[in-house]
Amino acid sequence: AIIIIFMLIIILIISFKKPKSESELFIENFKYTISENEVYIVSANSEISEITVPETVNINRKKYTVTKILDNAFADNSFLIKIILPNSITSIGDKAFKNCTKLSSIIIPEKCNFIGKNAFYNCISAQEINYNSTCDVVKTPLSGEIFNNVGKENAVKIIFGKDVKNIPSYLFATIKSEDAINIDSIDFKTDKCLQIGEGSFINAKIK
């Protein structure tokens, strides 16, 4: 009888829906997931026009570094006009800012070594892209497709920061010409030896 009761308890425990992971939590305007000493942004308040992503957050008296913006984290935010990203960000996921149609400027931080597909898809109001990554290698999709439709309303100015060493392959490339980024001007602030990767500007429209 004891064995039967024990088995019934096990079955009941398994049948219950698993509780929400304790590794995910909300702090101010962001939902984070914890990974060792780092936190990643899962999503954010979609009704705020200006957002500053913190470099660190304190959770239970422990400091965590904000290092990644995960896939779709800010996608379809029609309110977002301005966002400031800390240099601690190393990764911007697929479709992270997709359809942020009012976003006026785009920043790629110094430590960013990965930019996902369609990360800034349809950010049609962007006026500036500040590319500041100083990493030797920045992984991008082989098809490009990062800045599709950027600058549709107004041609965008691209600024390469003073410590930029290279322009990654396919950074501003698109597969279809109708999806191309519309570039007004390119400003090189860097005095480093700049290496331009393969296909960096395929189909890009440059004035």
GROMACS .gro file of N, CA, C and O in nm, residues 22-103:
model
  328
   22GLU      N    1   1.298   3.005  -1.247
   22GLU     CA    2   1.344   3.108  -1.154
   22GLU      C    3   1.460   3.187  -1.214
   22GLU      O    4   1.502   3.288  -1.158
   23SER      N    5   1.511   3.141  -1.328
   23SER     CA    6   1.623   3.211  -1.390
   23SER      C    7   1.575   3.331  -1.471
   23SER      O    8   1.656   3.408  -1.521
   24GLU      N    9   1.444   3.348  -1.487
   24GLU     CA   10   1.389   3.463  -1.558
   24GLU      C   11   1.320   3.556  -1.460
   24GLU      O   12   1.245   3.511  -1.373
   25LEU      N   13   1.345   3.684  -1.474
   25LEU     CA   14   1.285   3.779  -1.381
   25LEU      C   15   1.277   3.917  -1.443
   25LEU      O   16   1.349   3.951  -1.537
   26PHE      N   17   1.185   3.998  -1.390
   26PHE     CA   18   1.166   4.135  -1.435
   26PHE      C   19   1.238   4.230  -1.340
   26PHE      O   20   1.226   4.219  -1.218
   27ILE      N   21   1.311   4.324  -1.398
   27ILE     CA   22   1.372   4.433  -1.321
   27ILE      C   23   1.347   4.561  -1.400
   27ILE      O   24   1.391   4.575  -1.514
   28GLU      N   25   1.274   4.652  -1.339
   28GLU     CA   26   1.235   4.778  -1.403
   28GLU      C   27   1.170   4.749  -1.539
   28GLU      O   28   1.067   4.687  -1.544
   29ASN      N   29   1.232   4.792  -1.648
   29ASN     CA   30   1.166   4.780  -1.778
   29ASN      C   31   1.206   4.656  -1.858
   29ASN      O   32   1.166   4.643  -1.974
   30PHE      N   33   1.283   4.565  -1.798
   30PHE     CA   34   1.336   4.453  -1.874
   30PHE      C   35   1.305   4.318  -1.810
   30PHE      O   36   1.299   4.305  -1.688
   31LYS      N   37   1.291   4.219  -1.897
   31LYS     CA   38   1.284   4.081  -1.851
   31LYS      C   39   1.419   4.017  -1.884
   31LYS      O   40   1.465   4.022  -1.999
   32TYR      N   41   1.483   3.959  -1.783
   32TYR     CA   42   1.616   3.901  -1.799
   32TYR      C   43   1.613   3.750  -1.778
   32TYR      O   44   1.525   3.697  -1.709
   33THR      N   45   1.711   3.684  -1.834
   33THR     CA   46   1.739   3.546  -1.798
   33THR      C   47   1.883   3.541  -1.749
   33THR      O   48   1.970   3.610  -1.804
   34ILE      N   49   1.907   3.463  -1.645
   34ILE     CA   50   2.038   3.460  -1.580
   34ILE      C   51   2.121   3.343  -1.634
   34ILE      O   52   2.072   3.232  -1.650
   35SER      N   53   2.248   3.371  -1.659
   35SER     CA   54   2.343   3.267  -1.699
   35SER      C   55   2.475   3.292  -1.627
   35SER      O   56   2.553   3.379  -1.667
   36GLU      N   57   2.497   3.218  -1.520
   36GLU     CA   58   2.616   3.233  -1.436
   36GLU      C   59   2.630   3.378  -1.389
   36GLU      O   60   2.546   3.426  -1.315
   37ASN      N   61   2.733   3.449  -1.434
   37ASN     CA   62   2.754   3.587  -1.388
   37ASN      C   63   2.701   3.691  -1.485
   37ASN      O   64   2.731   3.810  -1.472
   38GLU      N   65   2.623   3.644  -1.583
   38GLU     CA   66   2.570   3.733  -1.684
   38GLU      C   67   2.418   3.727  -1.688
   38GLU      O   68   2.358   3.631  -1.640
   39VAL      N   69   2.359   3.832  -1.744
   39VAL     CA   70   2.216   3.829  -1.771
   39VAL      C   71   2.192   3.869  -1.916
   39VAL      O   72   2.268   3.948  -1.974
   40TYR      N   73   2.088   3.812  -1.975
   40TYR     CA   74   2.051   3.841  -2.112
   40TYR      C   75   1.913   3.906  -2.112
   40TYR      O   76   1.826   3.870  -2.032
   41ILE      N   77   1.891   4.000  -2.202
   41ILE     CA   78   1.760   4.064  -2.213
   41ILE      C   79   1.669   3.979  -2.301
   41ILE      O   80   1.700   3.952  -2.417
   42VAL      N   81   1.557   3.936  -2.242
   42VAL     CA   82   1.460   3.853  -2.313
   42VAL      C   83   1.356   3.941  -2.382
   42VAL      O   84   1.317   3.918  -2.496
   43SER      N   85   1.310   4.045  -2.311
   43SER     CA   86   1.210   4.137  -2.365
   43SER      C   87   1.214   4.266  -2.283
   43SER      O   88   1.286   4.275  -2.183
   44ALA      N   89   1.135   4.363  -2.327
   44ALA     CA   90   1.136   4.492  -2.260
   44ALA      C   91   0.998   4.556  -2.267
   44ALA      O   92   0.912   4.514  -2.346
   45ASN      N   93   0.977   4.655  -2.184
   45ASN     CA   94   0.854   4.733  -2.186
   45ASN      C   95   0.835   4.791  -2.326
   45ASN      O   96   0.920   4.864  -2.376
   46SER      N   97   0.724   4.760  -2.389
   46SER     CA   98   0.703   4.800  -2.528
   46SER      C   99   0.629   4.932  -2.542
   46SER      O  100   0.587   4.969  -2.652
   47GLU      N  101   0.612   5.004  -2.432
   47GLU     CA  102   0.538   5.130  -2.437
   47GLU      C  103   0.623   5.249  -2.393
   47GLU      O  104   0.572   5.352  -2.350
   48ILE      N  105   0.755   5.233  -2.401
   48ILE     CA  106   0.847   5.340  -2.365
   48ILE      C  107   0.923   5.384  -2.489
   48ILE      O  108   0.972   5.301  -2.566
   49SER      N  109   0.935   5.514  -2.510
   49SER     CA  110   0.997   5.565  -2.632
   49SER      C  111   1.149   5.575  -2.622
   49SER      O  112   1.218   5.567  -2.723
   50GLU      N  113   1.203   5.594  -2.501
   50GLU     CA  114   1.347   5.604  -2.482
   50GLU      C  115   1.392   5.507  -2.374
   50GLU      O  116   1.338   5.507  -2.264
   51ILE      N  117   1.488   5.424  -2.408
   51ILE     CA  118   1.533   5.319  -2.316
   51ILE      C  119   1.686   5.320  -2.306
   51ILE      O  120   1.755   5.330  -2.408
   52THR      N  121   1.735   5.310  -2.184
   52THR     CA  122   1.878   5.292  -2.161
   52THR      C  123   1.899   5.154  -2.099
   52THR      O  124   1.848   5.124  -1.992
   53VAL      N  125   1.972   5.070  -2.168
   53VAL     CA  126   2.001   4.936  -2.117
   53VAL      C  127   2.117   4.947  -2.019
   53VAL      O  128   2.223   5.001  -2.053
   54PRO      N  129   2.101   4.897  -1.896
   54PRO     CA  130   2.209   4.907  -1.798
   54PRO      C  131   2.324   4.812  -1.830
   54PRO      O  132   2.305   4.708  -1.893
   55GLU      N  133   2.443   4.848  -1.786
   55GLU     CA  134   2.559   4.761  -1.805
   55GLU      C  135   2.559   4.646  -1.705
   55GLU      O  136   2.603   4.535  -1.736
   56THR      N  137   2.510   4.673  -1.585
   56THR     CA  138   2.501   4.570  -1.481
   56THR      C  139   2.367   4.582  -1.408
   56THR      O  140   2.304   4.688  -1.410
   57VAL      N  141   2.324   4.472  -1.347
   57VAL     CA  142   2.207   4.472  -1.261
   57VAL      C  143   2.241   4.396  -1.133
   57VAL      O  144   2.323   4.302  -1.135
   58ASN      N  145   2.180   4.436  -1.024
   58ASN     CA  146   2.200   4.368  -0.896
   58ASN      C  147   2.080   4.278  -0.866
   58ASN      O  148   1.966   4.325  -0.866
   59ILE      N  149   2.109   4.152  -0.842
   59ILE     CA  150   2.006   4.054  -0.810
   59ILE      C  151   2.048   3.979  -0.685
   59ILE      O  152   2.152   3.914  -0.683
   60ASN      N  153   1.966   3.992  -0.581
   60ASN     CA  154   1.998   3.926  -0.452
   60ASN      C  155   2.141   3.957  -0.407
   60ASN      O  156   2.218   3.868  -0.372
   61ARG      N  157   2.176   4.087  -0.414
   61ARG     CA  158   2.306   4.138  -0.369
   61ARG      C  159   2.424   4.091  -0.453
   61ARG      O  160   2.539   4.105  -0.413
   62LYS      N  161   2.394   4.036  -0.571
   62LYS     CA  162   2.500   3.995  -0.661
   62LYS      C  163   2.491   4.076  -0.790
   62LYS      O  164   2.382   4.099  -0.843
   63LYS      N  165   2.605   4.120  -0.840
   63LYS     CA  166   2.609   4.202  -0.961
   63LYS      C  167   2.626   4.113  -1.084
   63LYS      O  168   2.714   4.028  -1.090
   64TYR      N  169   2.540   4.134  -1.183
   64TYR     CA  170   2.546   4.061  -1.309
   64TYR      C  171   2.570   4.159  -1.424
   64TYR      O  172   2.515   4.269  -1.425
   65THR      N  173   2.648   4.116  -1.522
   65THR     CA  174   2.674   4.199  -1.639
   65THR      C  175   2.573   4.167  -1.748
   65THR      O  176   2.546   4.051  -1.777
   66VAL      N  177   2.517   4.270  -1.808
   66VAL     CA  178   2.421   4.253  -1.917
   66VAL      C  179   2.501   4.237  -2.046
   66VAL      O  180   2.573   4.329  -2.089
   67THR      N  181   2.494   4.119  -2.108
   67THR     CA  182   2.582   4.089  -2.221
   67THR      C  183   2.510   4.058  -2.353
   67THR      O  184   2.571   4.071  -2.459
   68LYS      N  185   2.384   4.019  -2.346
   68LYS     CA  186   2.318   3.979  -2.472
   68LYS      C  187   2.177   4.036  -2.482
   68LYS      O  188   2.106   4.046  -2.382
   69ILE      N  189   2.140   4.068  -2.605
   69ILE     CA  190   2.001   4.099  -2.637
   69ILE      C  191   1.952   3.982  -2.720
   69ILE      O  192   2.000   3.958  -2.831
   70LEU      N  193   1.859   3.907  -2.664
   70LEU     CA  194   1.817   3.782  -2.728
   70LEU      C  195   1.723   3.807  -2.846
   70LEU      O  196   1.675   3.919  -2.868
   71ASP      N  197   1.696   3.701  -2.921
   71ASP     CA  198   1.608   3.708  -3.038
   71ASP      C  199   1.475   3.774  -3.002
   71ASP      O  200   1.414   3.742  -2.899
   72ASN      N  201   1.432   3.867  -3.086
   72ASN     CA  202   1.299   3.931  -3.074
   72ASN      C  203   1.280   4.016  -2.949
   72ASN      O  204   1.166   4.053  -2.916
   73ALA      N  205   1.387   4.047  -2.877
   73ALA     CA  206   1.374   4.116  -2.748
   73ALA      C  207   1.296   4.248  -2.758
   73ALA      O  208   1.215   4.280  -2.671
   74PHE      N  209   1.322   4.325  -2.861
   74PHE     CA  210   1.253   4.455  -2.878
   74PHE      C  211   1.165   4.457  -3.003
   74PHE      O  212   1.120   4.564  -3.045
   75ALA      N  213   1.143   4.343  -3.063
   75ALA     CA  214   1.072   4.337  -3.191
   75ALA      C  215   0.931   4.396  -3.182
   75ALA      O  216   0.863   4.383  -3.080
   76ASP      N  217   0.892   4.463  -3.290
   76ASP     CA  218   0.756   4.518  -3.306
   76ASP      C  219   0.722   4.626  -3.204
   76ASP      O  220   0.604   4.648  -3.174
   77ASN      N  221   0.824   4.691  -3.151
   77ASN     CA  222   0.800   4.801  -3.058
   77ASN      C  223   0.780   4.929  -3.139
   77ASN      O  224   0.875   4.991  -3.185
   78SER      N  225   0.656   4.969  -3.154
   78SER     CA  226   0.624   5.085  -3.237
   78SER      C  227   0.641   5.217  -3.163
   78SER      O  228   0.623   5.324  -3.222
   79PHE      N  229   0.676   5.211  -3.034
   79PHE     CA  230   0.697   5.332  -2.954
   79PHE      C  231   0.845   5.372  -2.948
   79PHE      O  232   0.876   5.489  -2.927
   80LEU      N  233   0.933   5.276  -2.964
   80LEU     CA  234   1.075   5.298  -2.938
   80LEU      C  235   1.137   5.396  -3.038
   80LEU      O  236   1.139   5.371  -3.159
   81ILE      N  237   1.189   5.507  -2.986
   81ILE     CA  238   1.256   5.608  -3.069
   81ILE      C  239   1.407   5.607  -3.045
   81ILE      O  240   1.485   5.619  -3.139
   82LYS      N  241   1.446   5.588  -2.920
   82LYS     CA  242   1.589   5.596  -2.887
   82LYS      C  243   1.625   5.485  -2.789
   82LYS      O  244   1.553   5.461  -2.693
   83ILE      N  245   1.737   5.420  -2.813
   83ILE     CA  246   1.787   5.319  -2.719
   83ILE      C  247   1.939   5.335  -2.705
   83ILE      O  248   2.009   5.356  -2.805
   84ILE      N  249   1.986   5.330  -2.582
   84ILE     CA  250   2.130   5.338  -2.554
   84ILE      C  251   2.176   5.202  -2.504
   84ILE      O  252   2.123   5.150  -2.405
   85LEU      N  253   2.274   5.144  -2.573
   85LEU     CA  254   2.326   5.013  -2.536
   85LEU      C  255   2.464   5.028  -2.472
   85LEU      O  256   2.548   5.101  -2.522
   86PRO      N  257   2.489   4.956  -2.363
   86PRO     CA  258   2.621   4.963  -2.298
   86PRO      C  259   2.724   4.884  -2.378
   86PRO      O  260   2.690   4.796  -2.457
   87ASN      N  261   2.852   4.914  -2.354
   87ASN     CA  262   2.959   4.843  -2.424
   87ASN      C  263   2.976   4.698  -2.376
   87ASN      O  264   3.056   4.623  -2.433
   88SER      N  265   2.901   4.660  -2.274
   88SER     CA  266   2.906   4.521  -2.226
   88SER      C  267   2.832   4.426  -2.320
   88SER      O  268   2.851   4.304  -2.312
   89ILE      N  269   2.750   4.479  -2.409
   89ILE     CA  270   2.672   4.393  -2.499
   89ILE      C  271   2.763   4.327  -2.601
   89ILE      O  272   2.834   4.393  -2.677
   90THR      N  273   2.759   4.193  -2.606
   90THR     CA  274   2.842   4.116  -2.700
   90THR      C  275   2.760   4.055  -2.813
   90THR      O  276   2.817   4.012  -2.913
   91SER      N  277   2.629   4.051  -2.796
   91SER     CA  278   2.547   3.981  -2.895
   91SER      C  279   2.411   4.048  -2.910
   91SER      O  280   2.345   4.081  -2.811
   92ILE      N  281   2.371   4.068  -3.036
   92ILE     CA  282   2.237   4.118  -3.069
   92ILE      C  283   2.170   4.012  -3.153
   92ILE      O  284   2.215   3.980  -3.264
   93GLY      N  285   2.064   3.953  -3.101
   93GLY     CA  286   2.004   3.834  -3.161
   93GLY      C  287   1.921   3.860  -3.286
   93GLY      O  288   1.895   3.974  -3.326
   94ASP      N  289   1.877   3.750  -3.346
   94ASP     CA  290   1.791   3.757  -3.464
   94ASP      C  291   1.665   3.838  -3.434
   94ASP      O  292   1.599   3.819  -3.330
   95LYS      N  293   1.631   3.928  -3.524
   95LYS     CA  294   1.508   4.008  -3.516
   95LYS      C  295   1.496   4.086  -3.385
   95LYS      O  296   1.385   4.120  -3.342
   96ALA      N  297   1.609   4.115  -3.322
   96ALA     CA  298   1.607   4.181  -3.192
   96ALA      C  299   1.531   4.314  -3.195
   96ALA      O  300   1.460   4.348  -3.100
   97PHE      N  301   1.546   4.390  -3.304
   97PHE     CA  302   1.479   4.520  -3.316
   97PHE      C  303   1.390   4.524  -3.441
   97PHE      O  304   1.363   4.631  -3.494
   98LYS      N  305   1.346   4.410  -3.484
   98LYS     CA  306   1.262   4.403  -3.604
   98LYS      C  307   1.137   4.489  -3.589
   98LYS      O  308   1.071   4.489  -3.486
   99ASN      N  309   1.108   4.565  -3.693
   99ASN     CA  310   0.986   4.649  -3.697
   99ASN      C  311   0.981   4.756  -3.588
   99ASN      O  312   0.871   4.797  -3.547
  100CYS      N  313   1.096   4.800  -3.541
  100CYS     CA  314   1.098   4.919  -3.455
  100CYS      C  315   1.097   5.039  -3.550
  100CYS      O  316   1.201   5.102  -3.576
  101THR      N  317   0.982   5.069  -3.601
  101THR     CA  318   0.968   5.161  -3.714
  101THR      C  319   0.995   5.307  -3.679
  101THR      O  320   1.011   5.390  -3.769
  102LYS      N  321   1.002   5.342  -3.549
  102LYS     CA  322   1.030   5.480  -3.509
  102LYS      C  323   1.172   5.498  -3.456
  102LYS      O  324   1.212   5.610  -3.422
  103LEU      N  325   1.247   5.391  -3.450
  103LEU     CA  326   1.383   5.398  -3.396
  103LEU      C  327   1.468   5.491  -3.483
  103LEU      O  328   1.483   5.470  -3.603
   0.00000   0.00000   0.00000
